[in-house]
Each structure stands twice: as C-alpha cells, then as structure tokens.
Amino acid sequence: MRRRSRYPVRRGAAVLWILVALSLVGCNKTPWNDPYPAADARANVLYSAFSERPKHLDPARAYSANEYEFIAQVYEPPLQYQYLDRPYRLVPLSAAAMPEVTYLDASGKRLPADTPARRIAYTVYRIRIRSGIRYQPHPCFARDRRGRPLYLDLKPGALDGIRTLADFPHTGTRELVAADFVYEIKRLADPRLHSPIFGLMSRYIVGLKGLRARLVEARRTDPDGYLDLAHYPLAGARVIDRYTYRIEIHGKYPQFRYWLAMPFFAPVPPEAARFYSQPGMAQRNITLDWYPVGTGPYMLTENNPNRRMVLSRNPNFHHETYPRHGAPGDAAQGLLHDAGRPLPFVNRVVFSLEKESIPYWNKFLQGYYDMSGISSGSFDQAVQVGAQGQESLTPAMRAKGMRLRTSVVPAIYYMGFNMLDPVVGGRSERARALREAISIAVDYEEYIAIFRNGRGIAAQGPIPPGIFGHRAGRAGIDPYVYDWVDGRARRKPIRAARALMARAGYPGGVDRHTGEPLILYLDSASSSGPDQQALLDWYRKQFAKLGIQLVVRSTFYNRFQDKMRKGTEQIFLWGWNADYPDPEDFLFLLYGPNGKVEHGGENASNYENPKFDRLFERMKDMDDGPVRRAIIERMLRIADRDAPWVWGFYPKEFRLYQAWDYNVKPNPMANNSLKYLRIDPGRRARLRRRWNRPVLWPLLAGIVLMGLFIVPAAVSYARKEHRRPAQRS
Amino acid sequence: MIAYIIRRILYAVPILIGVNLITFVLFFSVNSPDDMARMQLGTKRVTPQAIQMWKHDHGYDKPLLYNAAQRGVDRFTDTIFFQKSVRLFAFDFGRSDSGRDIGSDIRQRMWPSLAIAVPVFVVGLLTNITMALLIVFFRATYLEVSAVVLSVVLMSISSLFYIIAGQYIVGKLMHLVPISGYAGGLSAFKFLVLPVVVGVISGIGSGTRWYRTIFLEEFGKDYVRTARAKGLSELRVLFRHVLQNGMVPILTGAMVILPLLFMGNLILESFFGIPGLGSYTIDAIQSQDFAIVRAMVFLGSVLYIVGLLLTDISYTLVDPRIRLR
C-alpha cells in the first residue's frame, strides 16, 4: 500500500512559495548583486568610495585630500578654482568679486600697486561677499515661534534619545554674513583645534599670534567649553559691514589669495560652535569636527565614517551656474554642453567605505561605482599603451563605453641628497660631481615604465607642468643630466656619469684615496606594496651602474621622518603635493632658511645656496610675469648645477569614468568639483542590468556534483544499516 | 561556584594590568608621542610648537612610566601609563586621539561584527560537527579517505584565497550577491551571505579534522559497543551518544571563542566592507591612535577572560561530575 505524505498541504505550500519567490526574482529588475537599495536604481545619485575614514571635517583642522573630498562640497571659501580653465585660475565663490588688494607702509599709508615688496609693511584684502547666501538647514539655527534659539541652551537630559544630528526634529537657517568668515579666521588660533596652518598664518595675519596667547589663557579654565570669539578682537581680520570684511597681513604675500580658496577660510557660523560645545554632544560624536555646517551645494546627511557618508543637495543652495568658458578643446569634448545651467546636477553623493582595491575595481566594472582610479594591478586590464606612448582604453573598457581622463598632478616625487652629509652633501666640486653622476645613473624613465605603468613624467626640475615657471621643451631640460636629441630630452649616457665619478674621486665606484668601495645609504619610508622589494632592488641596480654599493634602509614612516628631522639620512626618497598652483610652493622646498634640520622647515635636503635664497626672496612676493619667470629660470639653473635632488618624476593620474558620467575633467587643484558632475541614471540602470544578469548554471552544476557524492554515500549507508551490529564496528 | 567566579574575577585584575603594561611598552617602543602628534596634525607645515601643544592637550607630554620630577605616589600616577590606563578599569574608554568617542564607536561597530561572526560560528560549528560525524560514520571507506584529503587541502589554503575566489566567482562572474558592502536591518542579508559562506568554508578543513579526532576517540569506547548491541541504528549511536559525550572538548573550544565574536574578523570585514570591530584595531595601529589600541586590547583581554570563565562553567553543565570550588 502506498504511504501518503503526512504533510501534503505544507509541502504544496512550500513548493508554491518557492515558485512565487523565483517568479519575483525573475520579475525584479534590480540585479541581485546590486549593493544599493532597489528604490535608488534610477535615482540621480552619484556613487563613490573612500578607503580611509577622514580624521577631521572641521575646516580649521582638515588638511588632507580624503577630508577635502567631503568638506569642500559643504563649505564655501571666498574663492574657488575655475573648473575648466588651464592654467588654474581663481574666481569668486562666496565672494561677490575678487578681493581688493591694498598695500600699506608701516604708518598705514596706502602704496601704489607696483611698490617693491620690501617697502610694503602690510597687505589688506578687502572681501565683499554675495548677499542672500543661506546656510544649509541645521538645528543650531532652529528657533521657536518667538524667535528664541531652540537648541543652543539645552537642559540636562535634553539629549536623551539623540544619537545623530538627524534626530533633532527642528532645523533652521540664516543668511551668510561677513562676521562668519572673521569667526573662522579667529578659530585658526583656538588652541583646542590645533589648526595645522596656524604656524604659517600667525607669521602673516596681523595679531593672530597674540590672539592665540589670549585664547590659551581662556582655555585654561574651560578647555572644552564654548568660547565666544566675538569677545576676542583680531586686528588682522575685521568686519566692515554685513557683507564686507578685511584681512590684514604682514608684508606682501601674493600666495595668500590661494589660501582664500581653501576650507581654512570658509565661513563657520558661531551658532554651530555654540551648539556643538554643549554637554553630551561630544559623547555622541556630534561635533563640528564630524557634522559640518556650510552654504555649499551639498550637506552631509549621513555621517558614518565606519560605513558610508552621504552628501545630499542643500535645499538652500544659492544660485551658481556651470562655467560658460573653458580651455581650448573643452567644447569639442562636450564639456560646455551644460554651460549656464544651475548647479549642482546630482541630488545625492554616496561614499561607501571600500578598503580593498580589488572589490572596488570589480564593483566599478559592474557599474556600481561611477568613477575609479586605476591601480597597478588593474592597469593592463584597463589601459593599453601604443607604440608612441599614447594611452587608450582596452577594447573591453571601450565596449562598456568608459572614458579615460589623464592629468599631471601638481606634485613631485624626488630622490634627495642630505646636503649636510660629508659624502654626498656640501657644495664642493667633488660632491657636486658625485650627485650629478647619480642623477644621470638613476633612470627615472625606466622607473616610470616599470613601476608606474607609464603614469608619470620624468622631472627636469622641481616645478611640475601647469604651474607658472615650469620649463618645457629644449630650454627646460636639466643640461647636467639630459641632452636634447631629435627633438626630445635624452638622459646622458652612463659613461658621462662614470666620468663624473672619476672626477669626484670614485673611479669605478672606488674611493681613490682609500681604495675602499663607495657605500651609500638610501632611506625610505616602507610600504606594504607588492613592488616594494623589486623597487628597492631597482635602486640598488641604478647605483651599481656606477660601482656604488647602495644600502637601503627602509623604515616606518615615523622613523623615517625622525631621521629626516635629525639629518642622519644620506640619500632619501620623498615627495610634495602642491597646496596651490604657484612656483613658491615648490621652490621653498630648496630655500635655505626653510631647512629641516636647522629650522624645522620643509627643505628636507637642507640645501642652502645664498644666491638661490636671495632670488627666492625676490621671486616669492612677485606677481606672475616675465620678470618673475626670468628669476625662476635663474633659480632653476642654480639648482640644476648644485643637484640637491635627483629630480624624480611628476605623477600622472589616470581616471576612468562610466558611460553615464558627463562634465568630467580632472582638476587636481579644485576640491569642490562634485557639483559640476552630471549623470544619466536611466542609462546607468539599463547598463547595470545588462552587465549583471545572474549566472545560475554553476550553481546547478554544483548541486549535481554534490549529488554524485551523496548518492554513493546514501547507498553505502543503506548497506551498512542492513548489516548485523557486529559487522558495523 | 560563586566563590570560584569571584576568585577568577580577582585574578583577572593583575592579568589586565599586565596586558595593559605590555601593550603600552610595545606601542611606545615603536611610536613616540611626537610621532602620534604628527600623525594627527598631518605632515605638512607642522611646527614644533603645534606638536608640543597637541601633546599637552592630549596628556602625552608627561613621562611614560616614571615621573622623576614628582614626589611620592605621584611619581607613578603623573605618567602617561597611569593617566591613560586607570579609567579603562571602569570601562571608560574616553576619546580617540582624533577626537571621537571610542565607546560610541565600539557600540556602533559591534553589531556588524556580530552579524557576520555569529552565523559563521554557528553554521561553521554545525557543519564541522556534522561533517566529522559523517566521516566517522563512513570510516574505513573511500569516502573517509576522500574527506580527510579534502579537509587537508581546504585547511592548507589561505583564507584570503577563499575570499578573493568567492568574490570573483559568486560576486563577479555569477552576479548572485554584492561583492562587498553592508546595510542595516534585513537588507544586510544579501551582504552577509557570501562572507558567511566563505567564513564557514575556510574553517571546514581544520574544524572537521579536529572534531573527527574527538569522535573517533569516543567511538572506541565501551558505551558505543553497548549501544550497538542494543540494536540502535548507526546514525542514532553517532548523533545521540557519541555527540553528547564529545561535547566537553567541543565546548572547551567553542566557549572561549564565543565572547571574542564581538571583536570581529579582520580579513573578512576588510575585504567585504563590513564596518565591524575587526578592522578597528588595525586602523588604529596604522594611524597610531593609542587610545583605540589600548581600549581594544583591553576589551579583547576582558572578553578572553570571560570566555575562559564561561568554559569552566559550561563543564559543569555538560558533565555533572565536575564541580567548581
């Protein structure tokens, strides 16, 4: 007799549920592997990632690229870089016009614009801001019906149930005023904030050092409380009227205008500082360091540095339009298609924490990130280099409609000589010849080809392309290291370097006096990259061309920095990223009074040449023009001859953009470029679906394979169970 | 038993002080307070005065372990070690060197860690035990040999390989689940499937072999023969009697791990973008944030001690002959 199932109804229901579930999966238009909510599939959202959580989001403290990625979209300093123009050009942002610059003598008398820098005692920047700019909605501005602040005098227990800023039910806003800019400048002196540029700015902004002393005193009694900076006047930053303020600095410092494009000089409302300083806020991580309050196109609406950060469109954002003019060729690339249209284009920007490069790259290929850099590991998959060195996308990337954009980063990576070292340092002919020989032998063209997949340009001096004073073409080569052959720079042959070695007293790498082989020491900060050992071996080989034995001392970055501060290194590897596009920001790395050992400055090679220093002092205060260019040229010639650095290379950035991204043009100086980007969410959704159709046959094959194991096992079990107990053991 | 637990808690105090001291010495033998300040202030344009001020504000301007400038007890209490350690014993972790509240971060990151660690632990334990029992069931057959060989192969492969292979095959080629990421609530399911499967598979090799050894030992005992003589089926003998008697060594391993599940899994979390506690400590070491390192090591030590205590208590539950005094 056939046994009937004990649970016929349940089994039928289970089958039904499975069928329903499968049919739902089949109908669902969102790919299974979509990491974002289905509701956002067609939303105007830009997806990006961050690999390291930002340390600070306070504009007085933040100073690194991964922090600016967020706050530059929220805070608006007076100036910004024009998005499309090259060379980089400053334009007003929250300012109504470019600052009016006035020069004064020591008695406060106005001086003409062409007054030599040495006669200028003070420079005054008068900045008029645009009226009608309003802050993002924020609880610190919330008021009750009678106009009293709702959250600025919270009673004990008022924060019960509050975990994030979004838990405050009411928000408000107010108009941006000049006093907010002055307030932020005063914050740079607050000892509690440890602003990284206080040291530099206190040398320029009148009275900032004195303000710091008064604030230190005030903080002694209440280290973490609210300090009303309105009670602490600052001579160097004053409000003139509701929409105008002035900054007064010592002497002439033309580079100051670039600082006005950085978040350090963005407005901060005093209400925000007062709001965040209330008891209980810091314990919830609700601080100005984590919840920025600005007037920019976006506001930080989700702040979870452990998982994701979300910027949402600021509903109070003032009117700003896409640039109407760009660099030559921009129109042909479609970069002026949106000219005159209001910004921003994207409603939301979602940054997900993605620590590892492999998942990030794979998700980019699946369409879940809208843009990506290219790591060495994925370079060959994305880019092919032609016979003439031209880069293009691989067929696989082109088939996806991706676009490649490259740009030379305003930065330099170099190999420095410690000029205090008795062997490689100093300005003797012997040491100079030795440094020159090494400069020829270390083949950075080869380095770029092997270790950077061609993503760099061998440097001919300290100033990268795109910065005023950069030398290009025949006139721009370092004549001690390169020859101009067939219309291009060619590194001098190694025999020239060997001849220099002989002149230096080390023929074949052997000390002529002692007969001992020359041993040099290279210090570098260790990295965990897979190429690290190969890289160090490569350096050894470069020195071995001259018979020099190179000992590499790779240490943790902090140990490396310690050696640099003490000047115990001999040769070292380091780099510099521009703060602003001015030659002063690179040439000061070779300015004697900026030496690291003696003065604690950024001149890591401790290079000192009085002639160079005098020229630097003249050049740094000059406006761009032929005279300044000529002085820079003389400085570069001096540096070429003294060879305190092997010039190294200027890094080149490669970025990939999806087919649905528009208005993409890398601008390494501008940090607030998200507002210009536009995407086509419909196209993105279609392509994502096409690229991410589930592949189920391997799953079925796996089930069949498991069956092949289970069936004989089941047979074996049945046989075993039918044996007698004695036979089973 | 209560006296025993109190005694063990009291034993924990010197252990925690020792762990804290070792962490302190190791950390500061590699990093100096100046390095920490530079890491927080950035490497550009930082002045010696700024470094000094940062150290003063964060309490790193004192001597490390002994303050010769003070008198009496203050020689030991007015030091970085004492000032930074004493509050830990009240579980007041304070603020990180970058200014975030550590307790708040731990509470936030604990749940994603548990969301991945608990399923990996439970499913892994069940899978390993079941696999081990089945191997014992099919002992002395080609299935046992195959399974043991397979286990050796599985345990010889790095867990990183499972992660990358899992992401590549399941996420990239088959498009079945997201390659990485995390979401709260029920949406977390699709992000957790792959890491949990990878976590379980990467532990099958060693887990199965370990439990197989335990069960084979039990299998040779008299009570198994008696059970068979009573006519019980082989599966019943295994899953009812052998499993129950093999629970003591299983509990030894499992209970110690249980509290440490809070600490998360470093590699899984890092590769799958799970915002748990696993990567919190490593991030802190990289950013030289001593406040977080100290707090996490302290927390890990406390949880390990709790785990050992739970193990002892669990013995009494599975084996009535054991008494804690």
PDB file of C-alpha atoms in Angstrom, chain B residues 2-129:
ATOM      1  CA  ILE B   2      30.056  31.933  43.138  1.00  0.00           C
ATOM      2  CA  ALA B   3      33.227  31.959  45.225  1.00  0.00           C
ATOM      3  CA  TYR B   4      35.065  30.467  42.279  1.00  0.00           C
ATOM      4  CA  ILE B   5      33.756  33.139  39.912  1.00  0.00           C
ATOM      5  CA  ILE B   6      34.689  35.953  42.324  1.00  0.00           C
ATOM      6  CA  ARG B   7      38.166  34.483  42.690  1.00  0.00           C
ATOM      7  CA  ARG B   8      38.602  34.301  38.936  1.00  0.00           C
ATOM      8  CA  ILE B   9      37.455  37.912  38.556  1.00  0.00           C
ATOM      9  CA  LEU B  10      40.017  38.995  41.132  1.00  0.00           C
ATOM     10  CA  TYR B  11      42.709  37.017  39.295  1.00  0.00           C
ATOM     11  CA  ALA B  12      41.760  38.954  36.178  1.00  0.00           C
ATOM     12  CA  VAL B  13      42.827  42.313  37.627  1.00  0.00           C
ATOM     13  CA  PRO B  14      46.618  41.676  37.630  1.00  0.00           C
ATOM     14  CA  ILE B  15      46.305  39.965  34.249  1.00  0.00           C
ATOM     15  CA  LEU B  16      44.625  43.048  32.785  1.00  0.00           C
ATOM     16  CA  ILE B  17      47.221  45.359  34.331  1.00  0.00           C
ATOM     17  CA  GLY B  18      49.956  43.193  32.813  1.00  0.00           C
ATOM     18  CA  VAL B  19      48.321  43.127  29.388  1.00  0.00           C
ATOM     19  CA  ASN B  20      47.877  46.872  29.541  1.00  0.00           C
ATOM     20  CA  LEU B  21      51.512  47.366  30.505  1.00  0.00           C
ATOM     21  CA  ILE B  22      52.778  45.123  27.696  1.00  0.00           C
ATOM     22  CA  THR B  23      50.573  46.918  25.165  1.00  0.00           C
ATOM     23  CA  PHE B  24      51.858  50.235  26.438  1.00  0.00           C
ATOM     24  CA  VAL B  25      55.527  49.240  26.250  1.00  0.00           C
ATOM     25  CA  LEU B  26      55.160  47.677  22.800  1.00  0.00           C
ATOM     26  CA  PHE B  27      53.266  50.644  21.405  1.00  0.00           C
ATOM     27  CA  PHE B  28      55.642  53.272  22.701  1.00  0.00           C
ATOM     28  CA  SER B  29      58.738  51.324  21.728  1.00  0.00           C
ATOM     29  CA  VAL B  30      57.607  51.796  18.110  1.00  0.00           C
ATOM     30  CA  ASN B  31      55.847  55.176  18.339  1.00  0.00           C
ATOM     31  CA  SER B  32      56.769  58.270  20.244  1.00  0.00           C
ATOM     32  CA  PRO B  33      54.229  60.896  21.363  1.00  0.00           C
ATOM     33  CA  ASP B  34      55.804  63.211  18.761  1.00  0.00           C
ATOM     34  CA  ASP B  35      55.004  60.691  16.023  1.00  0.00           C
ATOM     35  CA  MET B  36      51.437  60.449  17.275  1.00  0.00           C
ATOM     36  CA  ALA B  37      51.076  64.218  17.187  1.00  0.00           C
ATOM     37  CA  ARG B  38      52.437  64.389  13.641  1.00  0.00           C
ATOM     38  CA  MET B  39      50.072  61.673  12.544  1.00  0.00           C
ATOM     39  CA  GLN B  40      47.105  63.644  13.873  1.00  0.00           C
ATOM     40  CA  LEU B  41      48.270  67.080  12.756  1.00  0.00           C
ATOM     41  CA  GLY B  42      49.394  65.979   9.308  1.00  0.00           C
ATOM     42  CA  THR B  43      52.849  66.054   7.837  1.00  0.00           C
ATOM     43  CA  LYS B  44      52.751  69.447   6.119  1.00  0.00           C
ATOM     44  CA  ARG B  45      53.654  72.743   7.739  1.00  0.00           C
ATOM     45  CA  VAL B  46      53.527  71.385  11.301  1.00  0.00           C
ATOM     46  CA  THR B  47      55.585  73.397  13.744  1.00  0.00           C
ATOM     47  CA  PRO B  48      57.323  72.056  16.887  1.00  0.00           C
ATOM     48  CA  GLN B  49      55.060  74.356  18.940  1.00  0.00           C
ATOM     49  CA  ALA B  50      51.972  72.746  17.420  1.00  0.00           C
ATOM     50  CA  ILE B  51      53.313  69.305  18.300  1.00  0.00           C
ATOM     51  CA  GLN B  52      54.038  70.366  21.850  1.00  0.00           C
ATOM     52  CA  MET B  53      50.563  71.821  22.239  1.00  0.00           C
ATOM     53  CA  TRP B  54      48.888  68.688  20.872  1.00  0.00           C
ATOM     54  CA  LYS B  55      50.856  66.539  23.302  1.00  0.00           C
ATOM     55  CA  HIS B  56      49.910  68.781  26.191  1.00  0.00           C
ATOM     56  CA  ASP B  57      46.212  68.777  25.309  1.00  0.00           C
ATOM     57  CA  HIS B  58      46.133  65.003  24.920  1.00  0.00           C
ATOM     58  CA  GLY B  59      48.199  64.252  28.011  1.00  0.00           C
ATOM     59  CA  TYR B  60      51.197  62.910  26.126  1.00  0.00           C
ATOM     60  CA  ASP B  61      53.627  65.494  27.474  1.00  0.00           C
ATOM     61  CA  LYS B  62      54.235  63.515  30.666  1.00  0.00           C
ATOM     62  CA  PRO B  63      56.892  60.807  31.213  1.00  0.00           C
ATOM     63  CA  LEU B  64      55.838  57.352  30.029  1.00  0.00           C
ATOM     64  CA  LEU B  65      56.084  55.236  33.201  1.00  0.00           C
ATOM     65  CA  TYR B  66      58.005  57.109  35.885  1.00  0.00           C
ATOM     66  CA  ASN B  67      57.942  60.812  36.682  1.00  0.00           C
ATOM     67  CA  ALA B  68      61.137  61.704  38.483  1.00  0.00           C
ATOM     68  CA  ALA B  69      60.036  65.316  38.811  1.00  0.00           C
ATOM     69  CA  GLN B  70      57.187  64.383  41.171  1.00  0.00           C
ATOM     70  CA  ARG B  71      57.187  63.101  44.708  1.00  0.00           C
ATOM     71  CA  GLY B  72      55.685  60.073  46.419  1.00  0.00           C
ATOM     72  CA  VAL B  73      52.913  58.244  44.623  1.00  0.00           C
ATOM     73  CA  ASP B  74      52.776  60.983  42.012  1.00  0.00           C
ATOM     74  CA  ARG B  75      55.989  59.610  40.542  1.00  0.00           C
ATOM     75  CA  PHE B  76      53.863  56.745  39.216  1.00  0.00           C
ATOM     76  CA  THR B  77      50.464  58.372  38.851  1.00  0.00           C
ATOM     77  CA  ASP B  78      51.567  61.502  36.992  1.00  0.00           C
ATOM     78  CA  THR B  79      52.624  59.448  33.967  1.00  0.00           C
ATOM     79  CA  ILE B  80      51.091  58.647  30.603  1.00  0.00           C
ATOM     80  CA  PHE B  81      50.677  54.992  31.582  1.00  0.00           C
ATOM     81  CA  PHE B  82      48.685  55.645  34.735  1.00  0.00           C
ATOM     82  CA  GLN B  83      46.620  58.522  33.371  1.00  0.00           C
ATOM     83  CA  LYS B  84      45.642  56.603  30.273  1.00  0.00           C
ATOM     84  CA  SER B  85      45.068  53.238  31.941  1.00  0.00           C
ATOM     85  CA  VAL B  86      43.155  53.853  35.119  1.00  0.00           C
ATOM     86  CA  ARG B  87      39.838  54.761  33.502  1.00  0.00           C
ATOM     87  CA  LEU B  88      39.832  51.576  31.430  1.00  0.00           C
ATOM     88  CA  PHE B  89      39.011  49.557  34.535  1.00  0.00           C
ATOM     89  CA  ALA B  90      35.726  51.463  34.762  1.00  0.00           C
ATOM     90  CA  PHE B  91      35.187  50.696  31.046  1.00  0.00           C
ATOM     91  CA  ASP B  92      35.513  54.378  30.299  1.00  0.00           C
ATOM     92  CA  PHE B  93      37.411  54.254  27.015  1.00  0.00           C
ATOM     93  CA  GLY B  94      37.403  58.017  26.552  1.00  0.00           C
ATOM     94  CA  ARG B  95      38.078  59.686  23.222  1.00  0.00           C
ATOM     95  CA  SER B  96      40.330  58.567  20.413  1.00  0.00           C
ATOM     96  CA  ASP B  97      43.329  60.728  19.623  1.00  0.00           C
ATOM     97  CA  SER B  98      41.400  62.102  16.653  1.00  0.00           C
ATOM     98  CA  GLY B  99      38.582  63.141  18.998  1.00  0.00           C
ATOM     99  CA  ARG B 100      35.853  60.505  18.513  1.00  0.00           C
ATOM    100  CA  ASP B 101      34.179  58.800  21.457  1.00  0.00           C
ATOM    101  CA  ILE B 102      35.563  55.243  21.500  1.00  0.00           C
ATOM    102  CA  GLY B 103      32.678  53.714  23.446  1.00  0.00           C
ATOM    103  CA  SER B 104      30.234  55.089  20.901  1.00  0.00           C
ATOM    104  CA  ASP B 105      32.290  53.705  18.018  1.00  0.00           C
ATOM    105  CA  ILE B 106      32.527  50.288  19.664  1.00  0.00           C
ATOM    106  CA  ARG B 107      28.788  50.152  20.259  1.00  0.00           C
ATOM    107  CA  GLN B 108      28.169  51.089  16.640  1.00  0.00           C
ATOM    108  CA  ARG B 109      30.684  48.685  15.109  1.00  0.00           C
ATOM    109  CA  MET B 110      29.893  45.748  17.382  1.00  0.00           C
ATOM    110  CA  TRP B 111      26.672  44.818  15.582  1.00  0.00           C
ATOM    111  CA  PRO B 112      28.056  44.364  12.079  1.00  0.00           C
ATOM    112  CA  SER B 113      30.840  42.270  13.610  1.00  0.00           C
ATOM    113  CA  LEU B 114      28.316  40.078  15.364  1.00  0.00           C
ATOM    114  CA  ALA B 115      26.145  39.883  12.250  1.00  0.00           C
ATOM    115  CA  ILE B 116      28.967  38.133  10.462  1.00  0.00           C
ATOM    116  CA  ALA B 117      30.777  36.375  13.309  1.00  0.00           C
ATOM    117  CA  VAL B 118      27.746  34.675  14.913  1.00  0.00           C
ATOM    118  CA  PRO B 119      26.455  33.000  11.710  1.00  0.00           C
ATOM    119  CA  VAL B 120      29.988  31.949  10.770  1.00  0.00           C
ATOM    120  CA  PHE B 121      30.432  30.474  14.238  1.00  0.00           C
ATOM    121  CA  VAL B 122      27.064  28.705  14.495  1.00  0.00           C
ATOM    122  CA  VAL B 123      26.836  27.447  10.915  1.00  0.00           C
ATOM    123  CA  GLY B 124      30.530  26.565  10.951  1.00  0.00           C
ATOM    124  CA  LEU B 125      30.187  24.595  14.200  1.00  0.00           C
ATOM    125  CA  LEU B 126      27.144  22.670  12.957  1.00  0.00           C
ATOM    126  CA  THR B 127      28.725  21.982   9.588  1.00  0.00           C
ATOM    127  CA  ASN B 128      32.015  20.851  11.046  1.00  0.00           C
ATOM    128  CA  ILE B 129      30.387  18.570  13.607  1.00  0.00           C
TER     129      ILE B 129
END
